[in-house]
Amino acid sequence: MINKILKSSAILGYIALQTSVWAANTTTYRIEVIETPEEYKSSFPIGINNQGDVAAAFPITGNRFEFPVDVSLLDFDQTDISLAATLSSFSDGNSTFLDSVKKGRFNSTSLSFVLNYLAEYNGDGVHQQIGLMRGALSDKDNLEELAIFDVENPETDEYTYFHTEQINDINSLAWIAGSTSSPLTKTDIDGDTWLMPEFIHRGFVRFSNRAVTLPPFYDDEDALGGFSYATDISDSGYVVGYASVAGSSTLDALIESCRINRDTVPEDVCLWRNLNNVQAQNSLFRNRAYLWKVNGNGDITEKRSLGIAIDNPDLAESLDYTSRAFAVNDKGLAVGESSVIDVNNQLKVQAVLFNETNVFAMTNPLENPQSRAIDINNNDIVIGTMYDTAGLSGVLKSFYYDIDSGSVEVTPLSDFFVSANTKAKAINDQNIIVGETDAAGLASGTKPKHGFVYDISTDEMQDLNDLLSCETDFTIVDAVDINDDGVILARASLVQTARDLMGNSVINSSTDSSSIEQVEYTVKLIPDLIAADSCDAPDNEVTIKRKGASFTSSILLLLFITFLFKRRNIHSKTI
């Protein structure tokens, strides 16, 4: 009997040990959905701070229901006759699409016709312009659309949506850094209506109730003030990105051409038409990584170019060579990418550290044809991506690099298989990395993407879908940020009933059933060592049940075995 008791004790101890080890090394997560406003179909996560505030983005085209068309910018009798002919060919039963559209009434088909038509003229400064993106903010469980520079259009009683507002980061003070194309103002010039710009492109910082634009070094008014982009902001107020630092003779020629033809097209519209795209900005301006520092009053207390990883000053002035910063920590250490010239005199783009006036490449251009530094934490650990061509064709891999280690090499992340494309997105001050990776090694076709979490201390990558504490129809396809409490901001996909441009359910005419589509959600993954009974889900979309084999199940199993053991001991004593 004693032997049986000892054996039972050993088994019980082993199970308890394994359960405690499991609990110590495995974190499960419950899903908290940040609800998308009813005006939008999908939302895309951007960043989360240590207070749990979330920044996100809404694509506009095809994602904003009942998009507000400014009919006053359409001339159906002259300029837009082809659109008028198309709309006249269809009827909603009571009137033609054209008659309805003139009155501001749309259905999904007529709205599609108009939006597709406007897309052909996007950038002409005459027709309604449609921005690409709109930002959003949440401090609880609902995303709210942000109009940082946009204003209400009296023709539609809604925002104009003439320009793009892209949020890129949020710090723990809830200051937001991002970039915006120019707001456009309807202006009558000699009887014609033009959409007049204020600038080409500007980085910005939004505080609680105001926003400030970040000026570039080269801000010549003749060139609409140059351009700037803001990509990241630290809690200490450092902002990084990239900006124009010089013009070019080609730019001067464009300015002169627009001046000569200003009787045909307003000069600023001509410049905006030609400069409102990244390709033109890179080819007509010298572009450099840039740093600003802002305070709570909205003052810019510091601004400077961060340089380039090319020592030859004559070569460094070439428009062919650029640098961009993508992240900065509280010390002001910035990381990003820069043109470099290798020992074979070949131009490469490499991950770099910007430290005061020095720029250091982190990767070997002879081994990595291209790399980029994505983020840096306050422990001076950098993460980034690099292309691996060792026996494969351009597979994207990720790395981390400890600046203080003195190492001359980056450490690749150990991902799921050799051909997996892996992109690290963020690292917190606990040295936990999140990102996206290929989840299955298919022989051909598109590999499914899954969000991952990676612990530097163990060099172990885990698929976040395997760590959810609930069964769910969501798929975690990307993890974009993680705060110091370990809360992960992720993108989750869900297949659900399809909706058209007006937000109505789409019915498959051949089956008379609802069509389906994949919709993207912004979600928090909250560490949850004891699995919850349920996870949040979008209203009326899916029921999420608790996943089996959770930590709670292990505890219940342990308690049950303990109960049996005690019962057997009691029974033995009474015999």
CSV table of N, CA, C and O in Angstrom, one decimal, residues 38-41 62-67 105-111 496-508 513-517 519 541:
chain,number,residue,atom,x,y,z
A,38,GLU,N,-19.6,52.2,-38.1
A,38,GLU,CA,-20.5,51.7,-39.0
A,38,GLU,C,-20.3,52.2,-40.4
A,38,GLU,O,-20.8,51.6,-41.4
A,39,GLU,N,-19.6,53.3,-40.6
A,39,GLU,CA,-19.4,53.9,-41.9
A,39,GLU,C,-18.3,53.1,-42.7
A,39,GLU,O,-18.2,53.3,-43.9
A,40,TYR,N,-17.6,52.2,-42.0
A,40,TYR,CA,-16.5,51.5,-42.6
A,40,TYR,C,-16.6,50.0,-42.5
A,40,TYR,O,-17.2,49.5,-41.6
A,41,LYS,N,-16.0,49.3,-43.5
A,41,LYS,CA,-16.1,47.9,-43.5
A,41,LYS,C,-15.0,47.3,-42.7
A,41,LYS,O,-15.2,46.5,-41.7
A,62,GLY,N,-13.6,51.8,-51.6
A,62,GLY,CA,-14.2,50.4,-51.4
A,62,GLY,C,-14.4,50.0,-50.0
A,62,GLY,O,-14.8,48.9,-49.7
A,63,ASN,N,-14.1,50.9,-49.0
A,63,ASN,CA,-14.2,50.5,-47.6
A,63,ASN,C,-15.1,51.5,-46.9
A,63,ASN,O,-15.6,51.1,-45.8
A,64,ARG,N,-15.3,52.7,-47.4
A,64,ARG,CA,-16.2,53.7,-46.8
A,64,ARG,C,-17.6,53.5,-47.4
A,64,ARG,O,-17.7,53.8,-48.6
A,65,PHE,N,-18.5,53.1,-46.6
A,65,PHE,CA,-19.9,53.0,-47.1
A,65,PHE,C,-20.5,54.4,-47.4
A,65,PHE,O,-20.2,55.3,-46.7
A,66,GLU,N,-21.4,54.4,-48.4
A,66,GLU,CA,-22.1,55.6,-48.8
A,66,GLU,C,-21.1,56.8,-48.9
A,66,GLU,O,-21.3,57.9,-48.3
A,67,PHE,N,-20.0,56.6,-49.7
A,67,PHE,CA,-19.0,57.7,-49.8
A,67,PHE,C,-19.7,59.0,-50.3
A,67,PHE,O,-20.5,59.0,-51.3
A,105,ARG,N,-28.7,61.2,-54.9
A,105,ARG,CA,-29.2,59.9,-54.5
A,105,ARG,C,-28.4,58.8,-55.2
A,105,ARG,O,-28.3,58.8,-56.5
A,106,PHE,N,-27.9,57.8,-54.5
A,106,PHE,CA,-27.1,56.8,-55.1
A,106,PHE,C,-27.6,55.4,-54.6
A,106,PHE,O,-28.2,55.2,-53.6
A,107,ASN,N,-27.3,54.4,-55.5
A,107,ASN,CA,-27.4,53.0,-55.0
A,107,ASN,C,-26.0,52.4,-55.3
A,107,ASN,O,-25.1,53.2,-55.7
A,108,SER,N,-25.8,51.2,-55.0
A,108,SER,CA,-24.4,50.6,-55.0
A,108,SER,C,-23.8,50.7,-56.4
A,108,SER,O,-22.7,51.0,-56.6
A,109,THR,N,-24.7,50.5,-57.4
A,109,THR,CA,-24.2,50.4,-58.8
A,109,THR,C,-23.9,51.8,-59.3
A,109,THR,O,-22.8,52.1,-59.9
A,110,SER,N,-24.7,52.8,-59.1
A,110,SER,CA,-24.5,54.2,-59.6
A,110,SER,C,-23.3,54.8,-58.8
A,110,SER,O,-22.4,55.5,-59.4
A,111,LEU,N,-23.1,54.4,-57.5
A,111,LEU,CA,-22.0,54.9,-56.8
A,111,LEU,C,-20.7,54.3,-57.3
A,111,LEU,O,-19.7,55.0,-57.4
A,496,GLN,N,-17.3,36.8,-43.4
A,496,GLN,CA,-18.7,37.2,-43.0
A,496,GLN,C,-19.5,37.6,-44.2
A,496,GLN,O,-19.0,37.6,-45.3
A,497,THR,N,-20.7,38.0,-43.9
A,497,THR,CA,-21.6,38.4,-45.0
A,497,THR,C,-21.1,39.6,-45.7
A,497,THR,O,-20.7,40.6,-45.1
A,498,ALA,N,-21.0,39.5,-47.0
A,498,ALA,CA,-20.5,40.6,-47.9
A,498,ALA,C,-21.5,41.8,-47.9
A,498,ALA,O,-22.7,41.6,-47.8
A,499,ARG,N,-20.9,43.0,-47.9
A,499,ARG,CA,-21.7,44.2,-48.1
A,499,ARG,C,-21.2,45.1,-49.2
A,499,ARG,O,-20.0,45.1,-49.5
A,500,ASP,N,-22.2,45.7,-49.9
A,500,ASP,CA,-21.8,46.5,-51.0
A,500,ASP,C,-21.4,47.9,-50.6
A,500,ASP,O,-21.2,48.2,-49.4
A,501,LEU,N,-21.2,48.8,-51.6
A,501,LEU,CA,-20.8,50.2,-51.3
A,501,LEU,C,-21.7,51.0,-50.5
A,501,LEU,O,-21.3,52.0,-49.9
A,502,MET,N,-23.0,50.6,-50.4
A,502,MET,CA,-23.9,51.3,-49.6
A,502,MET,C,-24.1,50.6,-48.2
A,502,MET,O,-24.9,51.1,-47.4
A,503,GLY,N,-23.3,49.5,-48.0
A,503,GLY,CA,-23.4,48.8,-46.7
A,503,GLY,C,-24.5,47.8,-46.6
A,503,GLY,O,-24.7,47.2,-45.5
A,504,ASN,N,-25.1,47.5,-47.7
A,504,ASN,CA,-26.2,46.5,-47.7
A,504,ASN,C,-25.6,45.1,-48.0
A,504,ASN,O,-24.6,44.9,-48.7
A,505,SER,N,-26.3,44.1,-47.5
A,505,SER,CA,-25.8,42.7,-47.7
A,505,SER,C,-26.0,42.3,-49.1
A,505,SER,O,-26.9,42.7,-49.8
A,506,VAL,N,-25.0,41.6,-49.6
A,506,VAL,CA,-24.9,41.2,-51.0
A,506,VAL,C,-25.5,39.8,-51.1
A,506,VAL,O,-25.1,38.8,-50.4
A,507,ILE,N,-26.5,39.6,-52.0
A,507,ILE,CA,-27.2,38.3,-52.2
A,507,ILE,C,-26.7,37.7,-53.5
A,507,ILE,O,-26.6,38.3,-54.6
A,508,ASN,N,-26.2,36.4,-53.4
A,508,ASN,CA,-25.8,35.7,-54.6
A,508,ASN,C,-27.1,35.3,-55.4
A,508,ASN,O,-27.9,34.5,-54.9
A,513,SER,N,-28.6,33.1,-51.7
A,513,SER,CA,-28.1,33.2,-50.3
A,513,SER,C,-27.1,34.3,-50.2
A,513,SER,O,-26.6,34.9,-51.2
A,514,SER,N,-26.7,34.7,-49.0
A,514,SER,CA,-25.8,35.8,-48.8
A,514,SER,C,-24.4,35.4,-49.3
A,514,SER,O,-23.9,34.3,-49.1
A,515,SER,N,-23.8,36.4,-50.0
A,515,SER,CA,-22.4,36.2,-50.4
A,515,SER,C,-21.5,36.5,-49.2
A,515,SER,O,-21.9,37.1,-48.2
A,516,ILE,N,-20.3,36.0,-49.2
A,516,ILE,CA,-19.3,36.2,-48.1
A,516,ILE,C,-18.1,36.9,-48.6
A,516,ILE,O,-17.7,36.9,-49.8
A,517,GLU,N,-17.4,37.5,-47.7
A,517,GLU,CA,-16.1,38.2,-48.0
A,517,GLU,C,-15.3,38.2,-46.7
A,517,GLU,O,-15.7,38.0,-45.6
A,519,VAL,N,-13.2,40.2,-44.0
A,519,VAL,CA,-13.2,41.6,-43.4
A,519,VAL,C,-12.1,41.6,-42.4
A,519,VAL,O,-11.8,40.6,-41.7
A,541,GLU,N,-21.9,38.6,-35.5
A,541,GLU,CA,-21.1,38.0,-36.6
A,541,GLU,C,-20.7,36.6,-36.3
A,541,GLU,O,-20.7,35.8,-37.1
